[in-house]
Amino acid sequence: MGQSVLRDLNVRVVGSGEKILVLAHGFGTDQSAWQRILPFFLSDYRIVLYDLVCAGSVNPDFFDFRRYTSLDAHVDDLIHILDALGVNQCAHVGHSVSAMIGILAAIKRPELFTKLILIGASPRFLNDKDYHGGFEYGEIEKLFSAMEANYEAWVNGFAPLAVGADVPAAVQEFSRTLFNMRPDISLFVSRTVFNSDLRGVLGLVKVPCSIIQTAKDVSVPTSVATYLKNHLGGRSTVHMLNVEGHLPHLSAPNLLAQELRRALSR
Amino acid sequence: MVSSLLSIPNSSLREACTRTRNNAYSTRVQLKALDLSLSVSLDRLPSSRANKVDEPPVSNSLMAAIKRSQANQRRQPENFSFYQQQYSSCSSVPVVKVELRNLIISILDDPLVSRVFGEAGFRSCDIKIATLRPVNNFHGHHLFGYSSRYKRPQPPLFLCNFNASDSTNEISMSSKGFSFPFMGGYPGEENSRRIGEIMVRDKKKNPLLLGVSASDALRCFLETVQKKVEGVLPGRLVQLNAICVEDEVLRYVVGEVGRLLQIHAGKLWLIGAATTYEIYYKFLNKYPSIEKDWDLEILPITSLGFSTEGSFPRSSLMESFVPLGGFFSTPSDMKSPLSSSYLNVVRCHLCNEKCEQEVTALSNGVFTDLSAEKNQSSFPSWMQMTEHSALNGVAPLKVKDDGMLLSAKIAGVQRKWDGICQSHHYNQPIPKINSHQLGFQFPCVPATQVAEERKENASNDSSNHTYASSTECGSKNRVSFSSTDLVQSSSLKAYSPLDVLPKAKNLNILSGSGEKPSALEDESSGLKRPLKSSSASINNGHTSPTSITSVTRDLSLHMPPPSTGREPEKLVDQCLVDCIQEFSGSLSTDNHSDFNPKDPKMLYKALIERVGQREEAVQLVVETIAQRQTKNSSCRGDLWFNFQGPDRLGKKRLAVALCEILYGSIESLICVDLSFQDATTHTDTLFNLHGMNTYDVKIRGKTVIDYVAENLSKKPSVVFLENIEKADPVIQNRLSHAVNTGRFSDLQGREVNVRNSIFLTTTTFMEGGQSLSSGQETTKYSEGNILRAKGWPIQMLIGIDLNNDLTCQNASHLDGTDKGFSNPIFMSKRKLIGTDGRTSPWGDLEMTKRAHKASNSFLDLNLPAEGSEISDTFPAESDCCSISENSRSWLEDFIQQIDKMVVFKPYDFDGLADKILKDMKECLFKVVGTDCLLETEPEVIEQLLAATYLKGCGKVEDWIQNVLKQGFIDARKKFSHNACFLVKLVSCKGIAQEETPQVLLPARIITN
């Protein structure tokens, strides 16, 4: 591991600050998604950027279908990166799946994280008895078969939906990164994501969390944010962003940057 | 090569193909087509790499395929590949020995090939399977290996993970019949493995599974244990026996188990499972020491169990995915690779043209060859494409072409242009590179196009434009050109001069201005030279902004090129100034027919007329402008002001006036309120003028900087930045940079020349750092409140003066809308709230809420209903009211560099309020008599003050004299004046919404 993980996952460290900030992108994007957020923090933080192994910018050969069957392997990746960089403490900003990865990492290595910021996070996407995750099992299966049938068409349909706002640039950017993923990997990862359920372990998180939630998100109902807040073990706060979409860092970078700044200062 | 593989009748490839073929076509035809297209796709690119053997040339992709298969072979232990001896074929390079089967797979792995196969009706993955699976086993085991290490579920068949990627973990694709389920991993197994890992540790070795599907995971683990499946669990654990203990029993065993564990350390393990943390927590509470006693290690289980069956990535998916830009091209592309005249519809016109060109060039035998094939497998498609085009330009290689290769090349070229076109149009970050590339490779094409266009325009241009419009065009054009230059010089180092042309053209098109930029309207011959010189100066690296702009100015004004020296430049200046004068003169329709903005007195007069009363500030601004104009030639054209103090409207008015007078239209005003981040719901209900470019939060996906830069690049403007003390560090940097260098750069690093623009920044701070709010503590009517005033209808309540009767009578009415603001105590409270920062909300809903909230809590009205509960958790926003040290020091620096500081005095609202009250009372006395009392709600006063602030005193006086008086008269008619009146003016919110809130002075007064 060590240096190779840094190279394989395109780890970049930028910025001139003291504190360390990890920006972890979500499903369907890569680290370029933070491009518009980055300038706001360059002066105050040393920012660690990396690509999830499923991202289109990572050599698909590195995606081991036997290893990445659950989020834990991704968690290991993150921890490996931080260890390889010699990071002792950092704040972790995770979007969608990375938020979940952040949660798990903070359970595994609580001392490593001072703060988790969860953007568009959901402990479980499927509905359950008294839990509203936003998706029914049947819907998911439909989604998967749509992905399988024609990935391109699916991307073109899904991207505007996920971005959720009339920001063509963001839609285009998201489509690009989503499309860069190899379809089988993309499908595999989304399966992994939909099959995961973090509800039981939220209480193990002792790190303070900030949950950033947009007013309308196709993947995450607002009630999930409340659920997270109530069940996370540490001190946690919810910040509503009055914009739409699952990808505020693409569609409303200004607003999100301000919110992040505020959340980090707390 | 491949055709030979196919043509050997019992070659495995052919066999595989035959086995997997679609019955729809006859095999022969299909194979023929396949043969043809394969030869095209694999041979299309003669290798440029140094092969050890020169004859015959091996195509790159083939080479790559061979390499891959070699690597594959190496990874694969010899004894497993039992079929190795069956075919041992040599590729044309004698040194390279590859196992045929591997080679075939590698070739199939090539996305292009798989596309070809797809075209021919095969699915490359099917062929792969067929190839890998020996014939006799074909119908045999289609099994899903369960949890055995050696039959672990396979990932989808891509060569890269077909063999295990690391040597420790080899998977046999052995003689036993290769099991090839597209089944993906099995999370349950993963969990079992992790449980096992914990169990073999020395400490904390008893896992406690925690998670919704923890019991599933446990069950799965136990199954694994009972079946004694190898591979998943570490060797020591294979011989385990499992005993299940249910919850109820557990209680009794707790102590016992603890002891047992101690005794049989190393032989006994304990596995627990709990669904949620809460349950575990309860358990912990019951037995506080249990974690230690039992040596427990918590293992979060996050994946659900039910995923195991069913649809993991299947082959159809693979087929639809062809990395090499294959998604975008239409299928017809490959069907006729030999007919070069058929061009893809997907390509844009320009690319088409270039493609055609290259194809013709190709058939003439002059062809620069691509040689990037080796990168094929691992990069995303757009990257490959850039690579192609990059190498294409850099490493020209002349190849002898025989007829066979030609067609392949043509196909290659078409594909390449497809790719370029696609990446040009579909991929955001790439177009920059590509467009440069385009310009670089084919300088002649865009150049001629531009020239043509120019000719057309020139013929249209015979009519004389007025000076006025031509300056407008000129200035617009200048900016677009200089920005072009900047972009070019920053991102490219040394490109051919003609490079500028396509780029400039793009920009002009982008700017989308109604009138044609005048540069294009020039005669074509005159344009060539200045352009060249301008780009030449770019090539020199950093050039002074003046030289660039002078060049472009020459362009627009038909002046000789700048090489003649300083003289013409001055001429141009003079010319420009004249134009501006005439232009603005024609715009100001009133008496100032000979208006000259250069004349300070004129300017002052015009400004005062529009701004009113802020004489000192206006004086300062005018002086600065005049000073700058006198030493015009030597300085940069940009002016920086900082407007300090309260009186937001005054500042904005001045900005608008300056813009209108100096730039002719309000469209040149770019407004950004940098405090918008603090108060998301902050809007200027009062003075939103149409046509202004105002940045607000709704413009999403665009940062302030990009917004400003974009507008600046269109034309010189007045940039009005409010509350720069609230600027974030990014904006701070850009502003400092701009004030120092005269260039404003956006987030992508593109720089825009700010020459001839005026920057107006505002701070609410007074000179001594004294803030508005502290200064306003003693005043009754704060500017913030006034600005938020809305134009509600005004109602007149009339009662007989029996002291408290009135309030009781109207209590129900008052309560609903405004919590009795006539009460002085409440009023002071409201004032407090109002002045403690911009975050304080307004509006009906908040009004009612405000009573319950801490005064400075952040409230967002636009949250959904359940969101309000969340918003309760917002901690106090103390940090956004006070400015951080950093930005304060930045502000000081910034202000030092600014041209002029202008202090605006606070508008005297209190005095004005007194005056209005007095007027109203007088009016009442005149109508009714002195025994009437007038009570006015503060909101009404605020509304009237706002009206005064916006429209001047005269309007309000008129309103009092006409409307209010009429109201009083009506009232007197209704209530005969037999008793003492108490007349109360209230604003009735929500009553008559149909009246637009913008109207601050309602046309009539509602009486009850």
PDB file of C-alpha atoms in Angstrom, chain B residues 795-800 803-822 935 937 975 982-986 991 1007-1008:
ATOM      1  CA  GLN B 795     -55.637  52.154   6.580  1.00  0.00           C
ATOM      2  CA  MET B 796     -57.123  54.825   8.707  1.00  0.00           C
ATOM      3  CA  LEU B 797     -58.683  53.776  11.956  1.00  0.00           C
ATOM      4  CA  ILE B 798     -60.846  56.307  13.615  1.00  0.00           C
ATOM      5  CA  GLY B 799     -62.014  56.150  17.129  1.00  0.00           C
ATOM      6  CA  ILE B 800     -63.341  58.319  19.797  1.00  0.00           C
ATOM      7  CA  ASN B 803     -58.008  56.572  25.970  1.00  0.00           C
ATOM      8  CA  ASN B 804     -57.605  52.843  25.652  1.00  0.00           C
ATOM      9  CA  ASP B 805     -60.764  52.114  23.839  1.00  0.00           C
ATOM     10  CA  LEU B 806     -59.279  52.267  20.471  1.00  0.00           C
ATOM     11  CA  THR B 807     -56.709  49.638  20.970  1.00  0.00           C
ATOM     12  CA  CYS B 808     -59.280  47.279  22.404  1.00  0.00           C
ATOM     13  CA  GLN B 809     -61.605  47.873  19.582  1.00  0.00           C
ATOM     14  CA  ASN B 810     -59.083  47.021  17.028  1.00  0.00           C
ATOM     15  CA  ALA B 811     -57.217  44.488  19.025  1.00  0.00           C
ATOM     16  CA  SER B 812     -58.157  41.570  16.904  1.00  0.00           C
ATOM     17  CA  HIS B 813     -57.024  43.332  13.841  1.00  0.00           C
ATOM     18  CA  LEU B 814     -53.787  44.509  15.213  1.00  0.00           C
ATOM     19  CA  ASP B 815     -52.771  41.267  16.770  1.00  0.00           C
ATOM     20  CA  GLY B 816     -52.871  39.317  13.593  1.00  0.00           C
ATOM     21  CA  THR B 817     -50.522  41.552  11.763  1.00  0.00           C
ATOM     22  CA  ASP B 818     -48.220  43.472  13.933  1.00  0.00           C
ATOM     23  CA  LYS B 819     -47.677  42.708  17.534  1.00  0.00           C
ATOM     24  CA  GLY B 820     -48.823  46.060  18.694  1.00  0.00           C
ATOM     25  CA  PHE B 821     -45.923  48.076  17.606  1.00  0.00           C
ATOM     26  CA  SER B 822     -47.481  51.225  18.871  1.00  0.00           C
ATOM     27  CA  GLU B 935     -51.359  58.497  15.821  1.00  0.00           C
ATOM     28  CA  GLU B 937     -47.800  53.455  13.267  1.00  0.00           C
ATOM     29  CA  PHE B 975     -67.872  60.536  11.592  1.00  0.00           C
ATOM     30  CA  LEU B 982     -58.259  59.770  17.390  1.00  0.00           C
ATOM     31  CA  VAL B 983     -57.036  59.034  13.959  1.00  0.00           C
ATOM     32  CA  LYS B 984     -54.659  56.182  13.605  1.00  0.00           C
ATOM     33  CA  LEU B 985     -52.803  55.300  10.512  1.00  0.00           C
ATOM     34  CA  VAL B 986     -51.834  51.651  10.239  1.00  0.00           C
ATOM     35  CA  ILE B 991     -55.275  42.771   3.516  1.00  0.00           C
ATOM     36  CA  THR B1007     -61.057  53.966   6.012  1.00  0.00           C
ATOM     37  CA  ASN B1008     -63.026  51.695   8.222  1.00  0.00           C
TER      38      ASN B1008
END
